[in-house]
mmCIF file of C-alpha atoms in Angstrom:
data_model
loop_
_atom_site.group_PDB
_atom_site.id
_atom_site.type_symbol
_atom_site.label_atom_id
_atom_site.label_comp_id
_atom_site.label_asym_id
_atom_site.label_seq_id
_atom_site.Cartn_x
_atom_site.Cartn_y
_atom_site.Cartn_z
ATOM 1 C CA UNK A 1 150.893 -167.282 37.560
ATOM 2 C CA UNK A 2 151.467 -170.257 39.826
ATOM 3 C CA UNK A 3 148.000 -170.102 41.422
ATOM 4 C CA UNK A 4 146.321 -170.134 38.007
ATOM 5 C CA UNK A 5 148.426 -173.120 36.873
ATOM 6 C CA UNK A 6 147.507 -175.021 40.033
ATOM 7 C CA UNK A 7 143.855 -174.164 39.456
ATOM 8 C CA UNK A 8 143.988 -175.738 35.968
ATOM 9 C CA UNK A 9 145.791 -178.808 37.323
ATOM 10 C CA UNK A 10 143.213 -179.429 40.060
ATOM 11 C CA UNK A 11 140.366 -178.837 37.577
ATOM 12 C CA UNK A 12 141.825 -181.514 35.296
ATOM 13 C CA UNK A 13 142.056 -183.880 38.263
ATOM 14 C CA UNK A 14 138.343 -183.476 38.903
ATOM 15 C CA UNK A 15 137.412 -183.787 35.218
ATOM 16 C CA UNK A 16 139.459 -186.947 34.650
ATOM 17 C CA UNK A 17 138.670 -188.835 37.852
ATOM 18 C CA UNK A 18 135.829 -189.571 40.190
ATOM 19 C CA UNK A 19 134.878 -186.771 42.596
ATOM 20 C CA UNK A 20 137.680 -186.326 45.183
ATOM 21 C CA UNK A 21 137.077 -183.953 48.064
ATOM 22 C CA UNK A 22 140.667 -182.792 48.571
ATOM 23 C CA UNK A 23 141.235 -181.370 45.042
ATOM 24 C CA UNK A 24 137.861 -179.610 45.199
ATOM 25 C CA UNK A 25 138.820 -177.895 48.458
ATOM 26 C CA UNK A 26 142.173 -176.971 46.903
ATOM 27 C CA UNK A 27 140.359 -175.403 43.956
ATOM 28 C CA UNK A 28 138.249 -173.414 46.423
ATOM 29 C CA UNK A 29 141.387 -172.057 48.106
ATOM 30 C CA UNK A 30 142.908 -171.135 44.747
ATOM 31 C CA UNK A 31 139.695 -169.412 43.649
ATOM 32 C CA UNK A 32 139.849 -167.346 46.813
ATOM 33 C CA UNK A 33 143.490 -166.421 46.097
ATOM 34 C CA UNK A 34 142.523 -165.397 42.568
ATOM 35 C CA UNK A 35 139.678 -163.197 43.819
ATOM 36 C CA UNK A 36 136.944 -165.557 42.579
ATOM 37 C CA UNK A 37 135.065 -165.661 45.868
ATOM 38 C CA UNK A 38 131.747 -166.818 44.416
ATOM 39 C CA UNK A 39 133.459 -169.868 42.883
ATOM 40 C CA UNK A 40 135.367 -170.449 46.133
ATOM 41 C CA UNK A 41 132.069 -170.573 48.054
ATOM 42 C CA UNK A 42 130.719 -173.012 45.458
ATOM 43 C CA UNK A 43 133.665 -175.409 45.693
ATOM 44 C CA UNK A 44 133.917 -175.285 49.489
ATOM 45 C CA UNK A 45 130.170 -175.992 49.705
ATOM 46 C CA UNK A 46 130.531 -178.824 47.205
ATOM 47 C CA UNK A 47 133.254 -180.431 49.318
ATOM 48 C CA UNK A 48 131.107 -180.136 52.443
ATOM 49 C CA UNK A 49 128.072 -181.679 50.764
ATOM 50 C CA UNK A 50 130.157 -184.668 49.748
ATOM 51 C CA UNK A 51 131.918 -184.968 53.093
ATOM 52 C CA UNK A 52 130.233 -182.946 55.888
ATOM 53 C CA UNK A 53 132.979 -183.675 58.417
ATOM 54 C CA UNK A 54 135.773 -182.335 56.150
ATOM 55 C CA UNK A 55 137.167 -179.599 58.405
ATOM 56 C CA UNK A 56 139.531 -177.997 55.879
ATOM 57 C CA UNK A 57 136.566 -177.027 53.728
ATOM 58 C CA UNK A 58 134.466 -175.909 56.683
ATOM 59 C CA UNK A 59 137.191 -173.646 58.099
ATOM 60 C CA UNK A 60 137.814 -172.280 54.614
ATOM 61 C CA UNK A 61 134.135 -171.546 54.027
ATOM 62 C CA UNK A 62 133.709 -169.972 57.472
ATOM 63 C CA UNK A 63 136.631 -167.613 56.942
ATOM 64 C CA UNK A 64 135.476 -166.772 53.432
ATOM 65 C CA UNK A 65 131.975 -165.879 54.645
ATOM 66 C CA UNK A 66 133.551 -163.582 57.262
ATOM 67 C CA UNK A 67 135.724 -161.906 54.593
ATOM 68 C CA UNK A 68 132.650 -161.367 52.422
ATOM 69 C CA UNK A 69 130.653 -159.885 55.306
ATOM 70 C CA UNK A 70 128.164 -162.776 55.467
ATOM 71 C CA UNK A 71 128.457 -162.811 59.250
ATOM 72 C CA UNK A 72 125.469 -165.007 60.121
ATOM 73 C CA UNK A 73 126.642 -167.621 57.615
ATOM 74 C CA UNK A 74 130.176 -167.475 59.055
ATOM 75 C CA UNK A 75 129.053 -167.929 62.668
ATOM 76 C CA UNK A 76 126.671 -170.729 61.619
ATOM 77 C CA UNK A 77 129.555 -172.582 59.942
ATOM 78 C CA UNK A 78 131.833 -172.150 62.958
ATOM 79 C CA UNK A 79 129.156 -173.559 65.254
ATOM 80 C CA UNK A 80 128.648 -176.440 62.825
ATOM 81 C CA UNK A 81 132.356 -177.211 63.174
ATOM 82 C CA UNK A 82 131.966 -177.323 66.964
ATOM 83 C CA UNK A 83 128.874 -179.530 66.690
ATOM 84 C CA UNK A 84 130.640 -181.997 64.401
ATOM 85 C CA UNK A 85 133.689 -181.957 66.657
ATOM 86 C CA UNK A 86 131.431 -182.506 69.709
ATOM 87 C CA UNK A 87 132.780 -179.305 71.289
ATOM 88 C CA UNK A 88 136.325 -180.670 71.103
ATOM 89 C CA UNK A 89 138.520 -178.262 73.080
ATOM 90 C CA UNK A 90 141.142 -177.894 70.366
ATOM 91 C CA UNK A 91 138.364 -177.036 67.914
ATOM 92 C CA UNK A 92 137.019 -174.501 70.427
ATOM 93 C CA UNK A 93 140.449 -172.911 70.659
ATOM 94 C CA UNK A 94 140.803 -172.734 66.887
ATOM 95 C CA UNK A 95 137.349 -171.217 66.422
ATOM 96 C CA UNK A 96 138.052 -168.641 69.143
ATOM 97 C CA UNK A 97 141.330 -167.710 67.436
ATOM 98 C CA UNK A 98 139.367 -167.237 64.216
ATOM 99 C CA UNK A 99 136.894 -164.992 66.038
ATOM 100 C CA UNK A 100 139.777 -163.020 67.547
ATOM 101 C CA UNK A 101 141.325 -162.440 64.111
ATOM 102 C CA UNK A 102 138.007 -161.354 62.613
ATOM 103 C CA UNK A 103 137.245 -159.014 65.523
ATOM 104 C CA UNK A 104 140.651 -157.320 65.260
ATOM 105 C CA UNK A 105 140.297 -156.973 61.492
ATOM 106 C CA UNK A 106 136.785 -155.513 61.771
ATOM 107 C CA UNK A 107 137.854 -153.014 64.414
ATOM 108 C CA UNK A 108 140.846 -151.943 62.320
ATOM 109 C CA UNK A 109 138.571 -151.479 59.297
ATOM 110 C CA UNK A 110 135.899 -149.663 61.309
ATOM 111 C CA UNK A 111 133.405 -152.501 60.787
ATOM 112 C CA UNK A 112 130.884 -154.171 63.074
ATOM 113 C CA UNK A 113 132.183 -157.196 65.003
ATOM 114 C CA UNK A 114 129.188 -157.567 67.361
ATOM 115 C CA UNK A 115 128.064 -161.011 66.202
ATOM 116 C CA UNK A 116 131.579 -162.445 66.585
ATOM 117 C CA UNK A 117 132.046 -160.878 70.013
ATOM 118 C CA UNK A 118 128.761 -162.460 71.155
ATOM 119 C CA UNK A 119 129.720 -165.836 69.669
ATOM 120 C CA UNK A 120 133.105 -165.703 71.393
ATOM 121 C CA UNK A 121 131.467 -164.750 74.690
ATOM 122 C CA UNK A 122 129.131 -167.745 74.439
ATOM 123 C CA UNK A 123 132.141 -170.031 74.029
ATOM 124 C CA UNK A 124 133.904 -168.271 76.880
ATOM 125 C CA UNK A 125 130.983 -168.937 79.233
ATOM 126 C CA UNK A 126 130.929 -172.596 78.187
ATOM 127 C CA UNK A 127 134.669 -172.989 78.782
ATOM 128 C CA UNK A 128 134.576 -171.181 82.129
ATOM 129 C CA UNK A 129 131.891 -173.618 83.251
ATOM 130 C CA UNK A 130 134.170 -176.541 82.370
ATOM 131 C CA UNK A 131 137.153 -174.970 84.137
ATOM 132 C CA UNK A 132 135.158 -174.188 87.278
ATOM 133 C CA UNK A 133 133.581 -177.639 87.515
ATOM 134 C CA UNK A 134 134.987 -180.470 89.595
ATOM 135 C CA UNK A 135 137.849 -182.143 87.788
ATOM 136 C CA UNK A 136 136.802 -184.852 85.364
ATOM 137 C CA UNK A 137 139.014 -187.510 83.844
ATOM 138 C CA UNK A 138 137.208 -186.983 80.543
ATOM 139 C CA UNK A 139 138.420 -183.355 80.245
ATOM 140 C CA UNK A 140 141.791 -182.523 78.714
ATOM 141 C CA UNK A 141 142.661 -179.693 81.110
ATOM 142 C CA UNK A 142 145.654 -178.550 79.082
ATOM 143 C CA UNK A 143 143.458 -178.142 75.993
ATOM 144 C CA UNK A 144 140.823 -176.456 78.152
ATOM 145 C CA UNK A 145 143.435 -174.022 79.452
ATOM 146 C CA UNK A 146 144.541 -173.187 75.914
ATOM 147 C CA UNK A 147 140.952 -172.567 74.846
ATOM 148 C CA UNK A 148 140.236 -170.346 77.868
ATOM 149 C CA UNK A 149 143.467 -168.477 77.216
ATOM 150 C CA UNK A 150 142.487 -167.868 73.579
ATOM 151 C CA UNK A 151 139.074 -166.704 74.780
ATOM 152 C CA UNK A 152 140.751 -164.130 77.008
ATOM 153 C CA UNK A 153 139.525 -165.716 80.247
ATOM 154 C CA UNK A 154 142.877 -165.928 82.011
ATOM 155 C CA UNK A 155 141.453 -166.838 85.424
ATOM 156 C CA UNK A 156 139.709 -169.866 83.902
ATOM 157 C CA UNK A 157 142.917 -170.775 82.072
ATOM 158 C CA UNK A 158 144.845 -170.747 85.356
ATOM 159 C CA UNK A 159 142.221 -173.019 86.926
ATOM 160 C CA UNK A 160 142.465 -175.487 84.060
ATOM 161 C CA UNK A 161 146.265 -175.519 83.909
ATOM 162 C CA UNK A 162 146.539 -176.053 87.663
ATOM 163 C CA UNK A 163 144.160 -179.008 87.404
ATOM 164 C CA UNK A 164 146.414 -180.479 84.719
ATOM 165 C CA UNK A 165 149.490 -179.994 86.925
ATOM 166 C CA UNK A 166 147.872 -181.904 89.800
ATOM 167 C CA UNK A 167 148.083 -185.025 87.682
ATOM 168 C CA UNK A 168 151.352 -184.187 85.930
ATOM 169 C CA UNK A 169 153.313 -181.586 87.952
ATOM 170 C CA UNK A 170 156.363 -181.582 85.647
ATOM 171 C CA UNK A 171 154.600 -181.322 82.295
ATOM 172 C CA UNK A 172 156.657 -178.659 80.434
ATOM 173 C CA UNK A 173 153.839 -177.639 78.070
ATOM 174 C CA UNK A 174 151.486 -176.844 80.942
ATOM 175 C CA UNK A 175 154.180 -175.169 83.050
ATOM 176 C CA UNK A 176 155.148 -172.936 80.125
ATOM 177 C CA UNK A 177 151.522 -172.125 79.304
ATOM 178 C CA UNK A 178 150.820 -171.199 82.932
ATOM 179 C CA UNK A 179 153.882 -168.961 82.977
ATOM 180 C CA UNK A 180 152.599 -167.243 79.832
ATOM 181 C CA UNK A 181 149.202 -166.584 81.423
ATOM 182 C CA UNK A 182 150.820 -164.983 84.473
ATOM 183 C CA UNK A 183 152.974 -162.907 82.143
ATOM 184 C CA UNK A 184 149.858 -161.651 80.336
ATOM 185 C CA UNK A 185 148.471 -160.641 83.728
ATOM 186 C CA UNK A 186 151.765 -158.785 84.396
ATOM 187 C CA UNK A 187 152.435 -161.053 87.359
ATOM 188 C CA UNK A 188 156.076 -161.351 86.398
ATOM 189 C CA UNK A 189 157.348 -163.042 89.571
ATOM 190 C CA UNK A 190 154.807 -165.848 89.138
ATOM 191 C CA UNK A 191 155.657 -166.075 85.444
ATOM 192 C CA UNK A 192 159.362 -166.414 86.277
ATOM 193 C CA UNK A 193 158.554 -169.165 88.791
ATOM 194 C CA UNK A 194 156.812 -171.274 86.158
ATOM 195 C CA UNK A 195 159.365 -170.567 83.432
ATOM 196 C CA UNK A 196 162.054 -171.797 85.827
ATOM 197 C CA UNK A 197 159.984 -174.910 86.534
ATOM 198 C CA UNK A 198 159.674 -175.453 82.772
ATOM 199 C CA UNK A 199 163.431 -175.412 82.163
ATOM 200 C CA UNK A 200 163.976 -177.602 85.226
ATOM 201 C CA UNK A 201 161.622 -180.168 83.702
ATOM 202 C CA UNK A 202 162.924 -179.648 80.151
ATOM 203 C CA UNK A 203 166.388 -178.018 80.071
ATOM 204 C CA UNK A 204 166.356 -177.603 76.280
ATOM 205 C CA UNK A 205 163.140 -175.571 76.155
ATOM 206 C CA UNK A 206 164.261 -172.487 74.202
ATOM 207 C CA UNK A 207 160.863 -170.803 74.382
ATOM 208 C CA UNK A 208 160.877 -170.956 78.183
ATOM 209 C CA UNK A 209 164.344 -169.376 78.372
ATOM 210 C CA UNK A 210 163.269 -166.680 75.903
ATOM 211 C CA UNK A 211 160.142 -165.846 77.896
ATOM 212 C CA UNK A 212 162.146 -165.962 81.114
ATOM 213 C CA UNK A 213 164.413 -163.276 79.678
ATOM 214 C CA UNK A 214 161.422 -161.111 78.766
ATOM 215 C CA UNK A 215 159.965 -161.472 82.266
ATOM 216 C CA UNK A 216 163.280 -160.535 83.895
ATOM 217 C CA UNK A 217 163.547 -157.529 81.564
ATOM 218 C CA UNK A 218 160.033 -156.441 82.551
ATOM 219 C CA UNK A 219 161.289 -156.309 86.149
ATOM 220 C CA UNK A 220 164.504 -154.519 85.041
ATOM 221 C CA UNK A 221 166.513 -157.562 86.105
ATOM 222 C CA UNK A 222 168.807 -157.273 83.106
ATOM 223 C CA UNK A 223 171.680 -159.372 84.466
ATOM 224 C CA UNK A 224 169.307 -162.314 84.844
ATOM 225 C CA UNK A 225 167.835 -161.561 81.428
ATOM 226 C CA UNK A 226 171.336 -161.806 79.923
ATOM 227 C CA UNK A 227 171.750 -165.314 81.383
ATOM 228 C CA UNK A 228 168.410 -166.395 79.900
ATOM 229 C CA UNK A 229 169.126 -165.019 76.423
ATOM 230 C CA UNK A 230 172.598 -166.579 76.438
ATOM 231 C CA UNK A 231 170.834 -169.916 76.913
ATOM 232 C CA UNK A 232 168.535 -169.112 73.977
ATOM 233 C CA UNK A 233 171.346 -168.418 71.516
ATOM 234 C CA UNK A 234 173.374 -171.368 72.835
ATOM 235 C CA UNK A 235 170.413 -173.639 72.064
ATOM 236 C CA UNK A 236 169.798 -171.951 68.705
ATOM 237 C CA UNK A 237 172.630 -169.847 67.223
ATOM 238 C CA UNK A 238 170.260 -168.782 64.415
ATOM 239 C CA UNK A 239 167.755 -167.096 66.757
ATOM 240 C CA UNK A 240 167.929 -163.440 65.679
ATOM 241 C CA UNK A 241 165.393 -162.323 68.308
ATOM 242 C CA UNK A 242 167.506 -163.978 71.001
ATOM 243 C CA UNK A 243 170.565 -161.951 69.969
ATOM 244 C CA UNK A 244 168.441 -158.795 69.695
ATOM 245 C CA UNK A 245 167.017 -159.169 73.201
ATOM 246 C CA UNK A 246 170.466 -160.036 74.529
ATOM 247 C CA UNK A 247 171.736 -156.786 73.018
ATOM 248 C CA UNK A 248 168.871 -154.875 74.616
ATOM 249 C CA UNK A 249 169.690 -156.340 78.047
ATOM 250 C CA UNK A 250 173.376 -155.460 77.633
ATOM 251 C CA UNK A 251 172.396 -151.952 76.531
ATOM 252 C CA UNK A 252 170.395 -151.465 79.729
ATOM 253 C CA UNK A 253 173.391 -152.631 81.744
ATOM 254 C CA UNK A 254 175.518 -149.990 79.955
ATOM 255 C CA UNK A 255 177.665 -152.747 78.459
ATOM 256 C CA UNK A 256 177.918 -151.055 75.094
ATOM 257 C CA UNK A 257 180.517 -153.252 73.392
ATOM 258 C CA UNK A 258 178.543 -156.395 74.291
ATOM 259 C CA UNK A 259 175.353 -154.729 73.022
ATOM 260 C CA UNK A 260 177.001 -153.797 69.711
ATOM 261 C CA UNK A 261 178.265 -157.366 69.310
ATOM 262 C CA UNK A 262 174.832 -158.885 70.039
ATOM 263 C CA UNK A 263 172.962 -156.563 67.676
ATOM 264 C CA UNK A 264 175.584 -157.371 65.057
ATOM 265 C CA UNK A 265 174.968 -161.101 65.520
ATOM 266 C CA UNK A 266 171.225 -160.498 65.118
ATOM 267 C CA UNK A 267 171.901 -158.737 61.812
ATOM 268 C CA UNK A 268 174.131 -161.548 60.572
ATOM 269 C CA UNK A 269 171.272 -163.986 61.130
ATOM 270 C CA UNK A 270 168.571 -161.589 59.881
ATOM 271 C CA UNK A 271 170.021 -158.852 57.615
ATOM 272 C CA UNK A 272 166.679 -157.010 57.245
ATOM 273 C CA UNK A 273 166.228 -156.616 61.019
ATOM 274 C CA UNK A 274 165.681 -152.851 60.952
ATOM 275 C CA UNK A 275 164.969 -152.526 64.688
ATOM 276 C CA UNK A 276 168.399 -154.072 65.330
ATOM 277 C CA UNK A 277 169.946 -151.349 63.173
ATOM 278 C CA UNK A 278 167.896 -148.764 65.081
ATOM 279 C CA UNK A 279 169.037 -150.039 68.487
ATOM 280 C CA UNK A 280 172.594 -150.265 67.196
ATOM 281 C CA UNK A 281 172.324 -146.610 66.180
ATOM 282 C CA UNK A 282 171.186 -145.740 69.698
ATOM 283 C CA UNK A 283 174.222 -147.453 71.228
ATOM 284 C CA UNK A 284 176.608 -145.641 68.874
ATOM 285 C CA UNK A 285 174.843 -142.353 69.667
ATOM 286 C CA UNK A 286 175.374 -142.949 73.409
ATOM 287 C CA UNK A 287 179.045 -143.579 72.654
ATOM 288 C CA UNK A 288 179.155 -140.247 70.768
ATOM 289 C CA UNK A 289 180.098 -142.043 67.553
ATOM 290 C CA UNK A 290 177.770 -139.995 65.342
ATOM 291 C CA UNK A 291 179.049 -141.405 62.051
ATOM 292 C CA UNK A 292 178.291 -145.006 62.983
ATOM 293 C CA UNK A 293 174.984 -143.938 64.553
ATOM 294 C CA UNK A 294 174.033 -142.175 61.319
ATOM 295 C CA UNK A 295 174.998 -145.231 59.270
ATOM 296 C CA UNK A 296 172.877 -147.493 61.460
ATOM 297 C CA UNK A 297 169.795 -145.248 61.298
ATOM 298 C CA UNK A 298 170.134 -144.937 57.516
ATOM 299 C CA UNK A 299 170.420 -148.727 57.245
ATOM 300 C CA UNK A 300 167.218 -149.098 59.273
ATOM 301 C CA UNK A 301 165.413 -146.654 56.968
ATOM 302 C CA UNK A 302 166.578 -148.423 53.820
ATOM 303 C CA UNK A 303 164.715 -151.476 55.101
ATOM 304 C CA UNK A 304 161.730 -149.660 56.681
ATOM 305 C CA UNK A 305 161.445 -146.085 55.348
ATOM 306 C CA UNK A 306 158.523 -145.305 57.676
ATOM 307 C CA UNK A 307 160.227 -146.200 60.947
ATOM 308 C CA UNK A 308 159.446 -143.055 62.926
ATOM 309 C CA UNK A 309 162.061 -143.550 65.643
ATOM 310 C CA UNK A 310 164.864 -143.928 63.088
ATOM 311 C CA UNK A 311 163.618 -140.875 61.202
ATOM 312 C CA UNK A 312 163.660 -138.717 64.309
ATOM 313 C CA UNK A 313 166.960 -139.972 65.692
ATOM 314 C CA UNK A 314 168.613 -139.506 62.310
ATOM 315 C CA UNK A 315 167.177 -135.987 62.186
ATOM 316 C CA UNK A 316 168.729 -135.202 65.572
ATOM 317 C CA UNK A 317 172.093 -136.705 64.586
ATOM 318 C CA UNK A 318 172.108 -134.587 61.417
ATOM 319 C CA UNK A 319 171.106 -131.481 63.361
ATOM 320 C CA UNK A 320 174.038 -131.986 65.730
ATOM 321 C CA UNK A 321 176.301 -132.174 62.667
ATOM 322 C CA UNK A 322 174.785 -128.887 61.424
ATOM 323 C CA UNK A 323 173.119 -130.648 58.480
ATOM 324 C CA UNK A 324 170.019 -128.584 59.155
ATOM 325 C CA UNK A 325 168.257 -128.956 55.819
ATOM 326 C CA UNK A 326 168.396 -132.758 55.809
ATOM 327 C CA UNK A 327 167.541 -132.864 59.524
ATOM 328 C CA UNK A 328 164.428 -130.869 58.756
ATOM 329 C CA UNK A 329 163.469 -133.253 55.926
ATOM 330 C CA UNK A 330 163.639 -136.342 58.133
ATOM 331 C CA UNK A 331 161.721 -134.602 60.911
ATOM 332 C CA UNK A 332 159.032 -133.661 58.368
ATOM 333 C CA UNK A 333 158.741 -137.302 57.258
ATOM 334 C CA UNK A 334 158.182 -138.349 60.876
ATOM 335 C CA UNK A 335 155.532 -135.639 61.266
ATOM 336 C CA UNK A 336 153.781 -136.806 58.101
ATOM 337 C CA UNK A 337 153.532 -140.249 59.722
ATOM 338 C CA UNK A 338 151.770 -138.765 62.752
ATOM 339 C CA UNK A 339 154.665 -138.099 65.130
ATOM 340 C CA UNK A 340 154.694 -134.857 67.139
ATOM 341 C CA UNK A 341 158.301 -133.739 67.821
ATOM 342 C CA UNK A 342 159.064 -131.561 70.875
ATOM 343 C CA UNK A 343 158.245 -127.910 70.274
ATOM 344 C CA UNK A 344 161.755 -126.880 71.264
ATOM 345 C CA UNK A 345 163.245 -129.080 68.534
ATOM 346 C CA UNK A 346 160.849 -127.744 65.905
ATOM 347 C CA UNK A 347 161.739 -124.208 66.930
ATOM 348 C CA UNK A 348 165.458 -124.981 66.620
ATOM 349 C CA UNK A 349 164.880 -126.445 63.144
ATOM 350 C CA UNK A 350 162.985 -123.313 62.084
ATOM 351 C CA UNK A 351 165.736 -121.108 63.447
ATOM 352 C CA UNK A 352 168.695 -122.944 61.888
ATOM 353 C CA UNK A 353 167.065 -124.718 58.961
ATOM 354 C CA UNK A 354 166.442 -121.680 56.836
#
């Protein structure tokens, strides 16, 4: 396959020329892709010995150690990155994101993430100390805010971002980041304030308009959400999520034809958008157009056969059309995936699905 061919090519490069760090690190990555983890460790380590400050190899080796369960080695390598980077804030943020990914993966797999949680907490304490200290011209407060945010210390992130805004009150990156922190804290009014400041400073900021729409939706301000999402799709007509969220806002305003149109636009841009088919099915069901609702739910399930909501809604649509046997089949599939239908519906299926 392609990875194996690239492996041979990089190996030839090393054999025919003087030692070059980049091809060696590339070989390490390919070894990892091919399941040759012991060789990957060897080549990453070789790159680091030749060039200790080569971050691509260090990040690769750190992640590989974590994947292999060599947790002390992984944490040691991550701290070595921070030492070499002199606790650079962007490096701190990247290491914290790596810890976050490992912790989530370990928890999902039922493994032990204690050492990574402790390492992340140590970085969090360090960053909070920087954010709480008197402002220093040597500190990049935007980078500090990002690192605190990644570490999950939102109060420290707010401190850092506000320090940055004292020197540059119209910086769109910081305004947007501060809005995002308030959104995470479910302080939607504050989030909206900073998203509005972002678009005032940078009218073409699509991300700010998108997040503004989400914040308005969280407050059930769907008319305002519609205005925000219209800006998103005007700035980028290929933004499928923008059309989807616009459809959702229209749906909540009971503007069914506009919702159908918006979901349709999302599907033109992204034909495998199964949640758009699902929501489209819901709109058709509200309009009592059971045939189009059924078609939409079936389309969603062709893309994602395990979408529980589509399974159940299709089951109900079929039940209403007296297709009891098939309704029972789709309900059973949803149950097999862990969904618990209402007892009344199960009783009706038993009664009519014989």
